[in-house]
Tab-separated table of C-alpha atoms in Angstrom:
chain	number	residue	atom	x	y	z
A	46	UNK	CA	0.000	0.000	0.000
A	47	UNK	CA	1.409	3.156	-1.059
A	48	UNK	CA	1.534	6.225	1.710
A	49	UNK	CA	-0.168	9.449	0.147
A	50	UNK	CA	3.139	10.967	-0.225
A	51	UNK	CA	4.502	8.527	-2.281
A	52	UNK	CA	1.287	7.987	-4.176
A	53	UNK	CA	1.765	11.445	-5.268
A	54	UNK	CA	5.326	11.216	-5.817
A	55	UNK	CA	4.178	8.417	-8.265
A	56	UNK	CA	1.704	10.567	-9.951
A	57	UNK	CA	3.775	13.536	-10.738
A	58	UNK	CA	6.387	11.005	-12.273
A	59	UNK	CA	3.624	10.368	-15.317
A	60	UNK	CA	1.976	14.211	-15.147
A	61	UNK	CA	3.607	16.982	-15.306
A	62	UNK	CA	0.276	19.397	-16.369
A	63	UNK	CA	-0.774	20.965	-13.455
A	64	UNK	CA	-4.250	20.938	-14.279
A	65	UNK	CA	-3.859	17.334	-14.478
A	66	UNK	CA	-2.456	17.126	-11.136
A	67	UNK	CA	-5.073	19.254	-9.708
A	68	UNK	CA	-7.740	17.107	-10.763
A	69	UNK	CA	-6.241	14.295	-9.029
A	70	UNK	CA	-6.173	16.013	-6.053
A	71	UNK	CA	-9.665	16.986	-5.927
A	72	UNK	CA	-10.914	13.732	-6.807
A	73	UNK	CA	-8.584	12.139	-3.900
A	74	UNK	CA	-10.097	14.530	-1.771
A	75	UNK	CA	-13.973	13.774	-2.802
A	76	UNK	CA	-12.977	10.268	-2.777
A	77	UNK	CA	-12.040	9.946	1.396
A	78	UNK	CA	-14.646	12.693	1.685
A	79	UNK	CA	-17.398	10.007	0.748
A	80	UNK	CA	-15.490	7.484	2.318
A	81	UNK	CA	-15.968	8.951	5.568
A	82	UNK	CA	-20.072	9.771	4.546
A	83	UNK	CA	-20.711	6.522	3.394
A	84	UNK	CA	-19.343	4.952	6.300
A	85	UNK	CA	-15.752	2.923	4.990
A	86	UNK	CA	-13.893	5.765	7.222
A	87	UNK	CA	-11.610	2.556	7.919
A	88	UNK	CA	-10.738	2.454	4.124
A	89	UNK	CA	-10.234	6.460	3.497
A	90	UNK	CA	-6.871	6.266	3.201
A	91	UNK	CA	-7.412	3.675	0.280
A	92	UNK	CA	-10.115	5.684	-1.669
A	93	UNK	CA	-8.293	8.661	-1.230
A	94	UNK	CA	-4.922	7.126	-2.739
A	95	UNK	CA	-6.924	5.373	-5.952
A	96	UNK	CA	-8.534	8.672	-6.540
A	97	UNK	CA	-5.034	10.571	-6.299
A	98	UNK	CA	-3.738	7.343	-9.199
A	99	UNK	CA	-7.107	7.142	-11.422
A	100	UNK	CA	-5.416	8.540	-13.947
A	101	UNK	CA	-2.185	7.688	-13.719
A	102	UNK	CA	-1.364	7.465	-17.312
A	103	UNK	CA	-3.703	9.579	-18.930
A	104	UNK	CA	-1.616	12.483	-19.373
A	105	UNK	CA	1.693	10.547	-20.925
A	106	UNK	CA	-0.555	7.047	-22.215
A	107	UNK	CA	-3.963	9.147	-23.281
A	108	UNK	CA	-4.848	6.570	-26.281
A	109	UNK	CA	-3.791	3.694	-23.736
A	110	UNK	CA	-5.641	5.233	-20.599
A	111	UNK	CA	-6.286	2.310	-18.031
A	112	UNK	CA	-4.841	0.107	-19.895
A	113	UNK	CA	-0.834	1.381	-19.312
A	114	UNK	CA	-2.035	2.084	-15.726
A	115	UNK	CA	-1.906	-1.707	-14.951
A	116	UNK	CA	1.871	-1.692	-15.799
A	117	UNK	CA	2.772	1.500	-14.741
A	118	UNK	CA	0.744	0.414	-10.889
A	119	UNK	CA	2.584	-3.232	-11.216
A	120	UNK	CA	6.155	-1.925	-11.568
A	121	UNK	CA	6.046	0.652	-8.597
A	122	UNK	CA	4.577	-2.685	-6.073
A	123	UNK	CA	0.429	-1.693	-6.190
A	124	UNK	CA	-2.020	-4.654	-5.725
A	125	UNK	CA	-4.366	-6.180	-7.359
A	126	UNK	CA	-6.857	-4.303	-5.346
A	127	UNK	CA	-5.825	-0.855	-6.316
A	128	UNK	CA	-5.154	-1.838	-9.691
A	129	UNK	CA	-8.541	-2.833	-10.399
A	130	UNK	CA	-9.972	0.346	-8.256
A	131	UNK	CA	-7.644	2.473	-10.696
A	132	UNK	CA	-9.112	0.208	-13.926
A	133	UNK	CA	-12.665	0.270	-13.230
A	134	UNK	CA	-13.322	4.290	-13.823
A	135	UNK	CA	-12.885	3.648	-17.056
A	136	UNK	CA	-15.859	1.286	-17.239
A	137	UNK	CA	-17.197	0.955	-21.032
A	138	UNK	CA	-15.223	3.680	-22.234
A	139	UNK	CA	-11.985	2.407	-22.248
A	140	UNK	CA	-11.431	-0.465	-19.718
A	141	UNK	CA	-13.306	-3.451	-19.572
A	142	UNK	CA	-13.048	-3.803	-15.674
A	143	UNK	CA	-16.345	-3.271	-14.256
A	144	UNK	CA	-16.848	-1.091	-10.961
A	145	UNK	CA	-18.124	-3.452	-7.933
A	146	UNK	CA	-17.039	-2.102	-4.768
A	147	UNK	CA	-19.014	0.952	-3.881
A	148	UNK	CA	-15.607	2.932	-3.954
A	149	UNK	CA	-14.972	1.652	-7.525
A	150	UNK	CA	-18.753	2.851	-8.114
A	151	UNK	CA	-18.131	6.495	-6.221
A	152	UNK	CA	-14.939	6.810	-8.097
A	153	UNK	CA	-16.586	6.370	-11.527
A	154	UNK	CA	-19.252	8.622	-11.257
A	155	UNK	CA	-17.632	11.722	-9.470
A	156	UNK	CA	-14.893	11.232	-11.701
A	157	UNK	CA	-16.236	13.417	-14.800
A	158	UNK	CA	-18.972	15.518	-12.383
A	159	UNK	CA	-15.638	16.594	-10.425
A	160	UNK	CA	-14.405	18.271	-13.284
A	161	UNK	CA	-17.739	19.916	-14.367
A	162	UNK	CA	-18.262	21.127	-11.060
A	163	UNK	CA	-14.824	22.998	-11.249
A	164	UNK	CA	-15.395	23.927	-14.473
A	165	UNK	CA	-18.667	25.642	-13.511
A	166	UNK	CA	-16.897	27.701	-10.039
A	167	UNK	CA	-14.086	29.111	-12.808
A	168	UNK	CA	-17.213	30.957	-14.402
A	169	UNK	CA	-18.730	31.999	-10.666
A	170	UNK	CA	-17.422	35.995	-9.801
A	171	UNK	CA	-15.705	34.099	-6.664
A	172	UNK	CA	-14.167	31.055	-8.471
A	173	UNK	CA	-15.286	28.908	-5.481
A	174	UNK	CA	-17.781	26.399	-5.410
A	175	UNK	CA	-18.540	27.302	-1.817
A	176	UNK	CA	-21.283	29.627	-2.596
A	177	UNK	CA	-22.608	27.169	-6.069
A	178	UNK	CA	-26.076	25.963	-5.972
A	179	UNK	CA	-27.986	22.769	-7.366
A	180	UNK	CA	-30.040	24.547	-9.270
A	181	UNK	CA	-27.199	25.821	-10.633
A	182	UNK	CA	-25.522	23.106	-10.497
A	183	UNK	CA	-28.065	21.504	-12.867
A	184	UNK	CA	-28.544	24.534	-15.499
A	185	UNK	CA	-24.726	23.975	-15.947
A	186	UNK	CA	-25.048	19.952	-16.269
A	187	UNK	CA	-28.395	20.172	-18.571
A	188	UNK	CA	-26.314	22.710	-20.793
A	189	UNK	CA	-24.612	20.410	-23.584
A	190	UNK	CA	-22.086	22.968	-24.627
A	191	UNK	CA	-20.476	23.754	-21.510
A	192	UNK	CA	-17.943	21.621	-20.330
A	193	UNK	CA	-18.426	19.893	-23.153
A	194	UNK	CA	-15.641	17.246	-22.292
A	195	UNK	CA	-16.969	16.212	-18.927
A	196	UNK	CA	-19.653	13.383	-20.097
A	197	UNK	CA	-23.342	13.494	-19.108
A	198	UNK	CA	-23.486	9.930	-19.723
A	199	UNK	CA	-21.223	8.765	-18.041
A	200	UNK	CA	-22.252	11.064	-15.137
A	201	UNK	CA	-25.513	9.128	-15.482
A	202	UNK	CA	-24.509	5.932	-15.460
A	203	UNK	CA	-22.487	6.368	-12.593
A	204	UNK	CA	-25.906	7.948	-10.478
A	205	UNK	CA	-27.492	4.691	-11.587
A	206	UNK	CA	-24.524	2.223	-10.556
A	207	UNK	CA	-25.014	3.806	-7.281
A	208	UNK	CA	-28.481	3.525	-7.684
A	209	UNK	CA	-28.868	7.245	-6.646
A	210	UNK	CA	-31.017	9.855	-8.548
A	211	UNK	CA	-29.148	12.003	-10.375
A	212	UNK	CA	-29.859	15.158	-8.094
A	213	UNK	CA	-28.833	13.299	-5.429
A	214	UNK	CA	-25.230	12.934	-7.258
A	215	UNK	CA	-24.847	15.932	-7.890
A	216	UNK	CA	-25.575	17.284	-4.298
A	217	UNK	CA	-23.994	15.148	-2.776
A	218	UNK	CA	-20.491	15.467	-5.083
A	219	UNK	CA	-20.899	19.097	-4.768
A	220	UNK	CA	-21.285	19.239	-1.058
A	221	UNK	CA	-17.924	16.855	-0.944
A	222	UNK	CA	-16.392	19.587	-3.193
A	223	UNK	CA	-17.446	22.384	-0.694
A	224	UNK	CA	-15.583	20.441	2.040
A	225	UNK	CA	-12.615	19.695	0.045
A	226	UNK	CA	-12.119	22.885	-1.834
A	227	UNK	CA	-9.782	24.674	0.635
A	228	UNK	CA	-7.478	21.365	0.486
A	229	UNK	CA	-6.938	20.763	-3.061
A	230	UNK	CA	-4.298	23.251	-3.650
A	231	UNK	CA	-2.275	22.049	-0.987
A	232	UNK	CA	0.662	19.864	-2.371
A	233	UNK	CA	2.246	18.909	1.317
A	234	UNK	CA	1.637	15.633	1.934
């Protein structure tokens, strides 16, 4: 099991974009944030290091995404456990390693709704999420155009893995993000 630290260390070896890095960071941080909600606060530590390494090799490996992860997570001593966890966001899109643990489930659909939801606090006045509503929340999701890379579908898919309504995903990712939001700048581990 990898320490945050050198979970980080890893990732930063394969990206090099902050923006990249940034996104791992929030997820990690939404990740033990519903750990802790959804009652696995025994297994934070673990959700919050697979969200930090979900996309381990997109930035250098983008046409191989998931797939290079599995060598790139063998070589530096990861599990099969985290492997998979790592694998599985990529459900249907580009991995064929379905989601079954309710952290594999969490991670896939907060993955892309992460990134809207920062996407839609860069066009707020105050940049923040902290003062972002879900209604509008929602006007941002239901509009096609914006954030046009973060997938609806997907977003979808992952409410109904979690057998959640869709508002319900989307409060309850933005709430994490609320929490989390002063902590994903913060590079110390």
């Amino acid at each position: 099991m990898f320490t945050k630290k050198q979970a980080y260390e890893l990732l930063k070896k394969y990206n090099k974009q902050e923006f990249h890095l940034q996104h791992a960071r929030t997820v990690s941080l939404v990740m033990r944030y519903f750990a802790f909600d959804l009652g696995y606060e025994d297994e934070a530590d673990f959700w919050e290091i697979v969200g930090l390494l979900h996309d381990i090799d997109f930035e250098m490996y983008p046409e191989e995404h998931c797939q290079k992860a599995v060598e790139i997570l063998s070589e530096n001593g990861a599990d099969n456990l985290l492997i998979h966890a790592v694998c599985c966001h990529g459900y249907g899109i580009c991995s064929d390693v379905k989601p079954e643990h309710i952290m594999e489930k969490v991670l896939f659909a907060t993955d892309e709704l992460t990134g809207l939801i920062g996407a839609a606090a860069l066009m707020r006045p105050s940049k923040s999420v902290q003062d972002m509503e879900l209604k509008s929340l929602k006007k941002k999701f239901k509009d096609k155009k914006f954030a046009a890379g973060c997938s609806r579908d997907i977003i979808k898919q992952g409410a109904k893995m979690l057998d959640w309504e869709l508002d319900d995903l989307l409060k309850r990712t933005l709430d994490a993000m609320k929490a989390v939001e002063p902590k994903i700048n913060d590079t110390d581990f």
